[in-house]
Amino acid sequence: MLYIIGLGLCDEKDITVRGLEAVKSSARVYLEAYTSILMVQKERLEAFYGKKLIPADRDMVETESDEILRNADKEDVAFLVVGDPFGATTHIDIVLRARADKIPVRIIHNASIMNAVGACGLQLYNFGQSVSLVFFTETWKPDSFYDRINENSGLGLHTLVLLDIKVKEQSEENLARGRKIYEPPRYMSVPQAVSQLLEIESLRNEKVLSPSTTLGIALSRVGGDDNSQRIVCGTLEELSQQPTEVFGEPLHSLVIVGNRLHHLEVNFAQEYAVNKETWRQVASKAYGCALE
C-alpha cells in the first residue's frame, strides 16, 4: 500500500492516529519537503514516529517517483505531506502514477490552511477560488490570480491567497549551466504580497483592489500556539505599512475579504485589526455590512 498522509499544520503531534499507525507499519517513509513547511525539525518527527524520514524534494517527487513507489505493491510505503494530502495539486500526480502501476493507495486526511483559515473568523462557505501568488521577477509577473479575485469579488466571496515558498530553487544561471547549486530558502511576506497585488491592480486598473477600502486578513503559523500563530486584519494599505515581524514567522497567507460580509465575521476579526475603528468603518461603508 502507498499511504499518502497529511501531517496537519503545526508539529509532530498533529498527525492522526490512523496516520501514525500507517507510518509505523511502513517500510519506508518519505517527507515531502517543498510545498510547505512544518514548525518543527525533521528530527522531532522521527523521534515521535519512531521512523527514519527520507526527505523528498521537488526533483525526487517529479522525476524519481519510481523510487518512492518501489515495492509499494508488496510492502507499505508512506508519503508524508504537511497539511492535507490534496492541499497541493502536485500530489495528485503521484496517486495517478501509483494507480498506473496497480499499487493500492490510501489517503489519510488532516487539517490544512484551506479549512484552518476559518481561525480568522470568516465563514468557510463564503470563500471562493483560492489563488497562489508567486515571487515576481523583472521579467515575469504572472497576473492570472487577479482574474480569480475579480470573479470571487463579483460574487461577494473571500479569496484565500497562498504566498510563494522557494525551497531548493536554482538561479537561472545555475539552472542553465546544469549546476546543482541552490538558492537560500525564501518565503513571501504579507507586505510583499500586498505590494505585488497592488502593482497588478495599477497595471490592470479594473478597480478590483483598493489600498484604502479593500480589507485583508493576514495569517501565519495557523494551528500553532498563542506565541506562534498570528492573525492581523486591516485595509491593504494598513497591512502594507506594518513591519514584517508583526506577521510572525512564515508561512504567511492572506485573505482578500469579499463584500458578502456578515456582521459576525466583522466582529470576530476586529480583535486582530491594526485599527479596530478603521476596520469597522470600512466594513460598514465600503462593504455595506450592517453592523450590530
C-alpha positions as protocol buffer text, in pm:
chain_id: "A"
residue {
  index: 1
  type: MET
  ca { x: 0 y: 0 z: 0 }
}
residue {
  index: 2
  type: LEU
  ca { x: 110 y: 357 z: -71 }
}
residue {
  index: 3
  type: TYR
  ca { x: -12 y: 575 z: 211 }
}
residue {
  index: 4
  type: ILE
  ca { x: -32 y: 949 z: 148 }
}
residue {
  index: 5
  type: ILE
  ca { x: -63 y: 1101 z: 492 }
}
residue {
  index: 6
  type: GLY
  ca { x: -148 y: 1454 z: 598 }
}
residue {
  index: 7
  type: LEU
  ca { x: 59 y: 1581 z: 893 }
}
residue {
  index: 8
  type: GLY
  ca { x: -158 y: 1880 z: 982 }
}
residue {
  index: 9
  type: LEU
  ca { x: -31 y: 2230 z: 1038 }
}
residue {
  index: 10
  type: CYS
  ca { x: 185 y: 2251 z: 1345 }
}
residue {
  index: 11
  type: ASP
  ca { x: 408 y: 1983 z: 1493 }
}
residue {
  index: 12
  type: GLU
  ca { x: 470 y: 1611 z: 1528 }
}
residue {
  index: 13
  type: LYS
  ca { x: 155 y: 1558 z: 1737 }
}
residue {
  index: 14
  type: ASP
  ca { x: -86 y: 1682 z: 1471 }
}
residue {
  index: 15
  type: ILE
  ca { x: -74 y: 1355 z: 1279 }
}
residue {
  index: 16
  type: THR
  ca { x: -392 y: 1147 z: 1319 }
}
residue {
  index: 17
  type: VAL
  ca { x: -392 y: 814 z: 1500 }
}
residue {
  index: 18
  type: ARG
  ca { x: -472 y: 642 z: 1169 }
}
residue {
  index: 19
  type: GLY
  ca { x: -182 y: 825 z: 1005 }
}
residue {
  index: 20
  type: LEU
  ca { x: 62 y: 733 z: 1282 }
}
residue {
  index: 21
  type: GLU
  ca { x: -35 y: 367 z: 1259 }
}
residue {
  index: 22
  type: ALA
  ca { x: 32 y: 374 z: 884 }
}
residue {
  index: 23
  type: VAL
  ca { x: 372 y: 538 z: 937 }
}
residue {
  index: 24
  type: LYS
  ca { x: 474 y: 276 z: 1190 }
}
residue {
  index: 25
  type: SER
  ca { x: 373 y: -6 z: 953 }
}
residue {
  index: 26
  type: SER
  ca { x: 569 y: 133 z: 658 }
}
residue {
  index: 27
  type: ALA
  ca { x: 899 y: 1 z: 530 }
}
residue {
  index: 28
  type: ARG
  ca { x: 999 y: 346 z: 402 }
}
residue {
  index: 29
  type: VAL
  ca { x: 867 y: 689 z: 498 }
}
residue {
  index: 30
  type: TYR
  ca { x: 914 y: 995 z: 273 }
}
residue {
  index: 31
  type: LEU
  ca { x: 866 y: 1352 z: 390 }
}
residue {
  index: 32
  type: GLU
  ca { x: 758 y: 1586 z: 112 }
}
residue {
  index: 33
  type: ALA
  ca { x: 964 y: 1899 z: 169 }
}
residue {
  index: 34
  type: TYR
  ca { x: 885 y: 2164 z: -89 }
}
residue {
  index: 35
  type: THR
  ca { x: 517 y: 2269 z: -97 }
}
residue {
  index: 36
  type: SER
  ca { x: 503 y: 2374 z: 268 }
}
residue {
  index: 37
  type: ILE
  ca { x: 692 y: 2362 z: 598 }
}
residue {
  index: 38
  type: LEU
  ca { x: 620 y: 2230 z: 945 }
}
residue {
  index: 39
  type: MET
  ca { x: 700 y: 2428 z: 1256 }
}
residue {
  index: 40
  type: VAL
  ca { x: 937 y: 2160 z: 1388 }
}
residue {
  index: 41
  type: GLN
  ca { x: 1256 y: 1994 z: 1270 }
}
residue {
  index: 42
  type: LYS
  ca { x: 1257 y: 1656 z: 1095 }
}
residue {
  index: 43
  type: GLU
  ca { x: 1438 y: 1502 z: 1393 }
}
residue {
  index: 44
  type: ARG
  ca { x: 1139 y: 1567 z: 1620 }
}
residue {
  index: 45
  type: LEU
  ca { x: 911 y: 1391 z: 1375 }
}
residue {
  index: 46
  type: GLU
  ca { x: 1148 y: 1095 z: 1360 }
}
residue {
  index: 47
  type: ALA
  ca { x: 1165 y: 1069 z: 1739 }
}
residue {
  index: 48
  type: PHE
  ca { x: 786 y: 1078 z: 1774 }
}
residue {
  index: 49
  type: TYR
  ca { x: 710 y: 843 z: 1484 }
}
residue {
  index: 50
  type: GLY
  ca { x: 993 y: 602 z: 1560 }
}
residue {
  index: 51
  type: LYS
  ca { x: 1092 y: 605 z: 1192 }
}
residue {
  index: 52
  type: LYS
  ca { x: 1370 y: 748 z: 979 }
}
residue {
  index: 53
  type: LEU
  ca { x: 1229 y: 1001 z: 731 }
}
residue {
  index: 54
  type: ILE
  ca { x: 1358 y: 1033 z: 376 }
}
residue {
  index: 55
  type: PRO
  ca { x: 1334 y: 1394 z: 252 }
}
residue {
  index: 56
  type: ALA
  ca { x: 1152 y: 1413 z: -82 }
}
residue {
  index: 57
  type: ASP
  ca { x: 1223 y: 1736 z: -266 }
}
residue {
  index: 58
  type: ARG
  ca { x: 1060 y: 1852 z: -589 }
}
residue {
  index: 59
  type: ASP
  ca { x: 1317 y: 1671 z: -805 }
}
residue {
  index: 60
  type: MET
  ca { x: 1256 y: 1340 z: -634 }
}
residue {
  index: 61
  type: VAL
  ca { x: 877 y: 1364 z: -644 }
}
residue {
  index: 62
  type: GLU
  ca { x: 861 y: 1482 z: -1004 }
}
residue {
  index: 63
  type: THR
  ca { x: 1145 y: 1286 z: -1165 }
}
residue {
  index: 64
  type: GLU
  ca { x: 1222 y: 997 z: -929 }
}
residue {
  index: 65
  type: SER
  ca { x: 875 y: 883 z: -828 }
}
residue {
  index: 66
  type: ASP
  ca { x: 967 y: 526 z: -931 }
}
residue {
  index: 67
  type: GLU
  ca { x: 1198 y: 515 z: -629 }
}
residue {
  index: 68
  type: ILE
  ca { x: 917 y: 629 z: -398 }
}
residue {
  index: 69
  type: LEU
  ca { x: 680 y: 368 z: -545 }
}
residue {
  index: 70
  type: ARG
  ca { x: 940 y: 89 z: -541 }
}
residue {
  index: 71
  type: ASN
  ca { x: 792 y: -232 z: -392 }
}
residue {
  index: 72
  type: ALA
  ca { x: 483 y: -44 z: -273 }
}
residue {
  index: 73
  type: ASP
  ca { x: 275 y: -327 z: -420 }
}
residue {
  index: 74
  type: LYS
  ca { x: 449 y: -567 z: -178 }
}
residue {
  index: 75
  type: GLU
  ca { x: 507 y: -354 z: 133 }
}
residue {
  index: 76
  type: ASP
  ca { x: 373 y: -37 z: 292 }
}
residue {
  index: 77
  type: VAL
  ca { x: 530 y: 292 z: 187 }
}
residue {
  index: 78
  type: ALA
  ca { x: 431 y: 626 z: 344 }
}
residue {
  index: 79
  type: PHE
  ca { x: 447 y: 967 z: 179 }
}
residue {
  index: 80
  type: LEU
  ca { x: 403 y: 1247 z: 433 }
}
residue {
  index: 81
  type: VAL
  ca { x: 256 y: 1584 z: 336 }
}
residue {
  index: 82
  type: VAL
  ca { x: 232 y: 1896 z: 552 }
}
residue {
  index: 83
  type: GLY
  ca { x: -135 y: 1989 z: 590 }
}
residue {
  index: 84
  type: ASP
  ca { x: -368 y: 1772 z: 385 }
}
residue {
  index: 85
  type: PRO
  ca { x: -254 y: 1538 z: 104 }
}
residue {
  index: 86
  type: PHE
  ca { x: -459 y: 1722 z: -155 }
}
residue {
  index: 87
  type: GLY
  ca { x: -388 y: 2072 z: -30 }
}
residue {
  index: 88
  type: ALA
  ca { x: -134 y: 2093 z: -314 }
}
residue {
  index: 89
  type: THR
  ca { x: -237 y: 1971 z: -658 }
}
residue {
  index: 90
  type: THR
  ca { x: 108 y: 1825 z: -722 }
}
residue {
  index: 91
  type: HIS
  ca { x: 23 y: 1523 z: -508 }
}
residue {
  index: 92
  type: ILE
  ca { x: -249 y: 1407 z: -747 }
}
residue {
  index: 93
  type: ASP
  ca { x: 28 y: 1310 z: -988 }
}
residue {
  index: 94
  type: ILE
  ca { x: 187 y: 1054 z: -759 }
}
residue {
  index: 95
  type: VAL
  ca { x: -156 y: 896 z: -699 }
}
residue {
  index: 96
  type: LEU
  ca { x: -208 y: 861 z: -1074 }
}
residue {
  index: 97
  type: ARG
  ca { x: 138 y: 707 z: -1116 }
}
residue {
  index: 98
  type: ALA
  ca { x: 67 y: 457 z: -840 }
}
residue {
  index: 99
  type: ARG
  ca { x: -266 y: 365 z: -1000 }
}
residue {
  index: 100
  type: ALA
  ca { x: -93 y: 313 z: -1335 }
}
residue {
  index: 101
  type: ASP
  ca { x: 141 y: 65 z: -1161 }
}
residue {
  index: 102
  type: LYS
  ca { x: -156 y: -109 z: -995 }
}
residue {
  index: 103
  type: ILE
  ca { x: -34 y: -2 z: -649 }
}
residue {
  index: 104
  type: PRO
  ca { x: -312 y: 37 z: -389 }
}
residue {
  index: 105
  type: VAL
  ca { x: -331 y: 390 z: -249 }
}
residue {
  index: 106
  type: ARG
  ca { x: -487 y: 510 z: 74 }
}
residue {
  index: 107
  type: ILE
  ca { x: -525 y: 881 z: 158 }
}
residue {
  index: 108
  type: ILE
  ca { x: -525 y: 986 z: 524 }
}
residue {
  index: 109
  type: HIS
  ca { x: -652 y: 1342 z: 556 }
}
residue {
  index: 110
  type: ASN
  ca { x: -566 y: 1615 z: 804 }
}
residue {
  index: 111
  type: ALA
  ca { x: -616 y: 1987 z: 866 }
}
residue {
  index: 112
  type: SER
  ca { x: -472 y: 2237 z: 616 }
}
residue {
  index: 113
  type: ILE
  ca { x: -482 y: 2611 z: 564 }
}
residue {
  index: 114
  type: MET
  ca { x: -777 y: 2550 z: 332 }
}
residue {
  index: 115
  type: ASN
  ca { x: -1004 y: 2487 z: 629 }
}
residue {
  index: 116
  type: ALA
  ca { x: -798 y: 2627 z: 918 }
}
residue {
  index: 117
  type: VAL
  ca { x: -828 y: 2974 z: 759 }
}
residue {
  index: 118
  type: GLY
  ca { x: -1159 y: 2986 z: 946 }
}
residue {
  index: 119
  type: ALA
  ca { x: -950 y: 3081 z: 1251 }
}
residue {
  index: 120
  type: CYS
  ca { x: -971 y: 3443 z: 1134 }
}
residue {
  index: 121
  type: GLY
  ca { x: -1349 y: 3443 z: 1179 }
}
residue {
  index: 122
  type: LEU
  ca { x: -1455 y: 3440 z: 815 }
}
residue {
  index: 123
  type: GLN
  ca { x: -1711 y: 3173 z: 733 }
}
residue {
  index: 124
  type: LEU
  ca { x: -1573 y: 2897 z: 513 }
}
residue {
  index: 125
  type: TYR
  ca { x: -1876 y: 2876 z: 287 }
}
residue {
  index: 126
  type: ASN
  ca { x: -1821 y: 3242 z: 193 }
}
residue {
  index: 127
  type: PHE
  ca { x: -1485 y: 3161 z: 30 }
}
residue {
  index: 128
  type: GLY
  ca { x: -1444 y: 3138 z: -345 }
}
residue {
  index: 129
  type: GLN
  ca { x: -1150 y: 3018 z: -551 }
}
residue {
  index: 130
  type: SER
  ca { x: -811 y: 3011 z: -379 }
}
residue {
  index: 131
  type: VAL
  ca { x: -513 y: 3156 z: -565 }
}
residue {
  index: 132
  type: SER
  ca { x: -135 y: 3134 z: -543 }
}
residue {
  index: 133
  type: LEU
  ca { x: 89 y: 3440 z: -558 }
}
residue {
  index: 134
  type: VAL
  ca { x: 446 y: 3379 z: -679 }
}
residue {
  index: 135
  type: PHE
  ca { x: 754 y: 3595 z: -637 }
}
residue {
  index: 136
  type: PHE
  ca { x: 771 y: 3847 z: -920 }
}
residue {
  index: 137
  type: THR
  ca { x: 1089 y: 3897 z: -1118 }
}
residue {
  index: 138
  type: GLU
  ca { x: 1187 y: 4179 z: -1351 }
}
residue {
  index: 139
  type: THR
  ca { x: 1070 y: 3978 z: -1649 }
}
residue {
  index: 140
  type: TRP
  ca { x: 794 y: 3758 z: -1504 }
}
residue {
  index: 141
  type: LYS
  ca { x: 487 y: 3894 z: -1329 }
}
residue {
  index: 142
  type: PRO
  ca { x: 202 y: 3649 z: -1383 }
}
residue {
  index: 143
  type: ASP
  ca { x: -136 y: 3804 z: -1308 }
}
residue {
  index: 144
  type: SER
  ca { x: -394 y: 3529 z: -1360 }
}
residue {
  index: 145
  type: PHE
  ca { x: -470 y: 3546 z: -986 }
}
residue {
  index: 146
  type: TYR
  ca { x: -622 y: 3890 z: -1046 }
}
residue {
  index: 147
  type: ASP
  ca { x: -900 y: 3743 z: -1261 }
}
residue {
  index: 148
  type: ARG
  ca { x: -984 y: 3485 z: -995 }
}
residue {
  index: 149
  type: ILE
  ca { x: -1001 y: 3754 z: -725 }
}
residue {
  index: 150
  type: ASN
  ca { x: -1222 y: 3957 z: -959 }
}
residue {
  index: 151
  type: GLU
  ca { x: -1456 y: 3661 z: -1012 }
}
residue {
  index: 152
  type: ASN
  ca { x: -1478 y: 3597 z: -638 }
}
residue {
  index: 153
  type: SER
  ca { x: -1535 y: 3966 z: -574 }
}
residue {
  index: 154
  type: GLY
  ca { x: -1823 y: 3972 z: -820 }
}
residue {
  index: 155
  type: LEU
  ca { x: -1993 y: 3705 z: -610 }
}
residue {
  index: 156
  type: GLY
  ca { x: -1904 y: 3877 z: -282 }
}
residue {
  index: 157
  type: LEU
  ca { x: -1675 y: 3590 z: -182 }
}
residue {
  index: 158
  type: HIS
  ca { x: -1349 y: 3590 z: 12 }
}
residue {
  index: 159
  type: THR
  ca { x: -1024 y: 3486 z: -160 }
}
residue {
  index: 160
  type: LEU
  ca { x: -751 y: 3287 z: 12 }
}
residue {
  index: 161
  type: VAL
  ca { x: -415 y: 3391 z: -133 }
}
residue {
  index: 162
  type: LEU
  ca { x: -137 y: 3137 z: -76 }
}
residue {
  index: 163
  type: LEU
  ca { x: 201 y: 3307 z: -71 }
}
residue {
  index: 164
  type: ASP
  ca { x: 504 y: 3170 z: -251 }
}
residue {
  index: 165
  type: ILE
  ca { x: 769 y: 2950 z: -96 }
}
residue {
  index: 166
  type: LYS
  ca { x: 1106 y: 2893 z: -262 }
}
residue {
  index: 167
  type: VAL
  ca { x: 1294 y: 2591 z: -128 }
}
residue {
  index: 168
  type: LYS
  ca { x: 1585 y: 2427 z: -312 }
}
residue {
  index: 169
  type: GLU
  ca { x: 1546 y: 2659 z: -610 }
}
residue {
  index: 170
  type: GLN
  ca { x: 1824 y: 2727 z: -863 }
}
residue {
  index: 171
  type: SER
  ca { x: 1913 y: 3062 z: -1014 }
}
residue {
  index: 172
  type: GLU
  ca { x: 1855 y: 3097 z: -1388 }
}
residue {
  index: 173
  type: GLU
  ca { x: 2231 y: 3091 z: -1446 }
}
residue {
  index: 174
  type: ASN
  ca { x: 2291 y: 2776 z: -1240 }
}
residue {
  index: 175
  type: LEU
  ca { x: 1990 y: 2609 z: -1399 }
}
residue {
  index: 176
  type: ALA
  ca { x: 2116 y: 2693 z: -1749 }
}
residue {
  index: 177
  type: ARG
  ca { x: 2465 y: 2565 z: -1667 }
}
residue {
  index: 178
  type: GLY
  ca { x: 2332 y: 2249 z: -1502 }
}
residue {
  index: 179
  type: ARG
  ca { x: 2494 y: 2332 z: -1170 }
}
residue {
  index: 180
  type: LYS
  ca { x: 2326 y: 2181 z: -864 }
}
residue {
  index: 181
  type: ILE
  ca { x: 2369 y: 2499 z: -661 }
}
residue {
  index: 182
  type: TYR
  ca { x: 2060 y: 2610 z: -475 }
}
residue {
  index: 183
  type: GLU
  ca { x: 1943 y: 2948 z: -354 }
}
residue {
  index: 184
  type: PRO
  ca { x: 1868 y: 3007 z: 17 }
}
residue {
  index: 185
  type: PRO
  ca { x: 1503 y: 2936 z: 111 }
}
residue {
  index: 186
  type: ARG
  ca { x: 1266 y: 3232 z: 66 }
}
residue {
  index: 187
  type: TYR
  ca { x: 914 y: 3281 z: 196 }
}
residue {
  index: 188
  type: MET
  ca { x: 689 y: 3559 z: 72 }
}
residue {
  index: 189
  type: SER
  ca { x: 577 y: 3803 z: 343 }
}
residue {
  index: 190
  type: VAL
  ca { x: 239 y: 3974 z: 364 }
}
residue {
  index: 191
  type: PRO
  ca { x: 375 y: 4325 z: 285 }
}
residue {
  index: 192
  type: GLN
  ca { x: 545 y: 4191 z: -26 }
}
residue {
  index: 193
  type: ALA
  ca { x: 226 y: 4011 z: -129 }
}
residue {
  index: 194
  type: VAL
  ca { x: 19 y: 4328 z: -89 }
}
residue {
  index: 195
  type: SER
  ca { x: 276 y: 4522 z: -290 }
}
residue {
  index: 196
  type: GLN
  ca { x: 252 y: 4275 z: -576 }
}
residue {
  index: 197
  type: LEU
  ca { x: -128 y: 4268 z: -564 }
}
residue {
  index: 198
  type: LEU
  ca { x: -146 y: 4646 z: -586 }
}
residue {
  index: 199
  type: GLU
  ca { x: 118 y: 4652 z: -860 }
}
residue {
  index: 200
  type: ILE
  ca { x: -105 y: 4438 z: -1079 }
}
residue {
  index: 201
  type: GLU
  ca { x: -407 y: 4650 z: -986 }
}
residue {
  index: 202
  type: SER
  ca { x: -221 y: 4957 z: -1107 }
}
residue {
  index: 203
  type: LEU
  ca { x: -143 y: 4780 z: -1437 }
}
residue {
  index: 204
  type: ARG
  ca { x: -487 y: 4630 z: -1492 }
}
residue {
  index: 205
  type: ASN
  ca { x: -681 y: 4920 z: -1336 }
}
residue {
  index: 206
  type: GLU
  ca { x: -1007 y: 4727 z: -1312 }
}
residue {
  index: 207
  type: LYS
  ca { x: -1090 y: 4860 z: -965 }
}
residue {
  index: 208
  type: VAL
  ca { x: -1082 y: 4515 z: -806 }
}
residue {
  index: 209
  type: LEU
  ca { x: -841 y: 4610 z: -526 }
}
residue {
  index: 210
  type: SER
  ca { x: -818 y: 4939 z: -341 }
}
residue {
  index: 211
  type: PRO
  ca { x: -543 y: 5020 z: -89 }
}
residue {
  index: 212
  type: SER
  ca { x: -779 y: 5212 z: 141 }
}
residue {
  index: 213
  type: THR
  ca { x: -1109 y: 5025 z: 103 }
}
residue {
  index: 214
  type: THR
  ca { x: -1017 y: 4660 z: 39 }
}
residue {
  index: 215
  type: LEU
  ca { x: -992 y: 4464 z: 362 }
}
residue {
  index: 216
  type: GLY
  ca { x: -737 y: 4189 z: 410 }
}
residue {
  index: 217
  type: ILE
  ca { x: -660 y: 3936 z: 680 }
}
residue {
  index: 218
  type: ALA
  ca { x: -306 y: 3803 z: 718 }
}
residue {
  index: 219
  type: LEU
  ca { x: -241 y: 3469 z: 883 }
}
residue {
  index: 220
  type: SER
  ca { x: 75 y: 3285 z: 978 }
}
residue {
  index: 221
  type: ARG
  ca { x: 155 y: 2960 z: 1157 }
}
residue {
  index: 222
  type: VAL
  ca { x: -213 y: 2874 z: 1185 }
}
residue {
  index: 223
  type: GLY
  ca { x: -265 y: 2592 z: 1432 }
}
residue {
  index: 224
  type: GLY
  ca { x: 35 y: 2687 z: 1642 }
}
residue {
  index: 225
  type: ASP
  ca { x: 23 y: 2806 z: 2000 }
}
residue {
  index: 226
  type: ASP
  ca { x: -55 y: 3164 z: 2104 }
}
residue {
  index: 227
  type: ASN
  ca { x: 311 y: 3260 z: 2068 }
}
residue {
  index: 228
  type: SER
  ca { x: 342 y: 3148 z: 1706 }
}
residue {
  index: 229
  type: GLN
  ca { x: 2 y: 3188 z: 1538 }
}
residue {
  index: 230
  type: ARG
  ca { x: -61 y: 3541 z: 1412 }
}
residue {
  index: 231
  type: ILE
  ca { x: -372 y: 3698 z: 1261 }
}
residue {
  index: 232
  type: VAL
  ca { x: -361 y: 4062 z: 1151 }
}
residue {
  index: 233
  type: CYS
  ca { x: -650 y: 4247 z: 985 }
}
residue {
  index: 234
  type: GLY
  ca { x: -679 y: 4581 z: 811 }
}
residue {
  index: 235
  type: THR
  ca { x: -702 y: 4756 z: 480 }
}
residue {
  index: 236
  type: LEU
  ca { x: -441 y: 4656 z: 224 }
}
residue {
  index: 237
  type: GLU
  ca { x: -273 y: 4988 z: 285 }
}
residue {
  index: 238
  type: GLU
  ca { x: -256 y: 4927 z: 661 }
}
residue {
  index: 239
  type: LEU
  ca { x: -117 y: 4577 z: 610 }
}
residue {
  index: 240
  type: SER
  ca { x: 149 y: 4704 z: 369 }
}
residue {
  index: 241
  type: GLN
  ca { x: 271 y: 4954 z: 629 }
}
residue {
  index: 242
  type: GLN
  ca { x: 326 y: 4701 z: 908 }
}
residue {
  index: 243
  type: PRO
  ca { x: 679 y: 4575 z: 982 }
}
residue {
  index: 244
  type: THR
  ca { x: 726 y: 4220 z: 856 }
}
residue {
  index: 245
  type: GLU
  ca { x: 779 y: 4090 z: 1211 }
}
residue {
  index: 246
  type: VAL
  ca { x: 420 y: 4187 z: 1302 }
}
residue {
  index: 247
  type: PHE
  ca { x: 304 y: 3896 z: 1087 }
}
residue {
  index: 248
  type: GLY
  ca { x: 514 y: 3634 z: 1261 }
}
residue {
  index: 249
  type: GLU
  ca { x: 726 y: 3356 z: 1118 }
}
residue {
  index: 250
  type: PRO
  ca { x: 647 y: 3201 z: 779 }
}
residue {
  index: 251
  type: LEU
  ca { x: 443 y: 3060 z: 619 }
}
residue {
  index: 252
  type: HIS
  ca { x: 215 y: 3358 z: 555 }
}
residue {
  index: 253
  type: SER
  ca { x: -127 y: 3359 z: 389 }
}
residue {
  index: 254
  type: LEU
  ca { x: -357 y: 3646 z: 301 }
}
residue {
  index: 255
  type: VAL
  ca { x: -735 y: 3667 z: 266 }
}
residue {
  index: 256
  type: ILE
  ca { x: -892 y: 3930 z: 41 }
}
residue {
  index: 257
  type: VAL
  ca { x: -1225 y: 3996 z: 211 }
}
residue {
  index: 258
  type: GLY
  ca { x: -1532 y: 3976 z: -12 }
}
residue {
  index: 259
  type: ASN
  ca { x: -1829 y: 4211 z: 27 }
}
residue {
  index: 260
  type: ARG
  ca { x: -2065 y: 3933 z: 129 }
}
residue {
  index: 261
  type: LEU
  ca { x: -1951 y: 4009 z: 481 }
}
residue {
  index: 262
  type: HIS
  ca { x: -2160 y: 3916 z: 782 }
}
residue {
  index: 263
  type: HIS
  ca { x: -2151 y: 4132 z: 1093 }
}
residue {
  index: 264
  type: LEU
  ca { x: -2040 y: 3830 z: 1298 }
}
residue {
  index: 265
  type: GLU
  ca { x: -1734 y: 3798 z: 1072 }
}
residue {
  index: 266
  type: VAL
  ca { x: -1656 y: 4168 z: 1124 }
}
residue {
  index: 267
  type: ASN
  ca { x: -1697 y: 4142 z: 1499 }
}
residue {
  index: 268
  type: PHE
  ca { x: -1482 y: 3830 z: 1528 }
}
residue {
  index: 269
  type: ALA
  ca { x: -1197 y: 3957 z: 1308 }
}
residue {
  index: 270
  type: GLN
  ca { x: -1179 y: 4306 z: 1456 }
}
residue {
  index: 271
  type: GLU
  ca { x: -997 y: 4160 z: 1756 }
}
residue {
  index: 272
  type: TYR
  ca { x: -698 y: 4125 z: 1522 }
}
residue {
  index: 273
  type: ALA
  ca { x: -736 y: 4459 z: 1342 }
}
residue {
  index: 274
  type: VAL
  ca { x: -449 y: 4707 z: 1309 }
}
residue {
  index: 275
  type: ASN
  ca { x: -707 y: 4977 z: 1379 }
}
residue {
  index: 276
  type: LYS
  ca { x: -1042 y: 4850 z: 1508 }
}
residue {
  index: 277
  type: GLU
  ca { x: -1227 y: 5170 z: 1424 }
}
residue {
  index: 278
  type: THR
  ca { x: -1100 y: 5175 z: 1065 }
}
residue {
  index: 279
  type: TRP
  ca { x: -1184 y: 4807 z: 1031 }
}
residue {
  index: 280
  type: ARG
  ca { x: -1545 y: 4868 z: 1132 }
}
residue {
  index: 281
  type: GLN
  ca { x: -1579 y: 5186 z: 925 }
}
residue {
  index: 282
  type: VAL
  ca { x: -1456 y: 5025 z: 605 }
}
residue {
  index: 283
  type: ALA
  ca { x: -1668 y: 4715 z: 668 }
}
residue {
  index: 284
  type: SER
  ca { x: -1972 y: 4935 z: 714 }
}
residue {
  index: 285
  type: LYS
  ca { x: -1918 y: 5188 z: 432 }
}
residue {
  index: 286
  type: ALA
  ca { x: -1720 y: 5015 z: 159 }
}
residue {
  index: 287
  type: TYR
  ca { x: -1869 y: 4671 z: 218 }
}
residue {
  index: 288
  type: GLY
  ca { x: -2219 y: 4778 z: 317 }
}
residue {
  index: 289
  type: CYS
  ca { x: -2212 y: 4549 z: 619 }
}
residue {
  index: 290
  type: ALA
  ca { x: -2485 y: 4635 z: 869 }
}
residue {
  index: 291
  type: LEU
  ca { x: -2303 y: 4617 z: 1200 }
}
residue {
  index: 292
  type: GLU
  ca { x: -2472 y: 4537 z: 1527 }
}
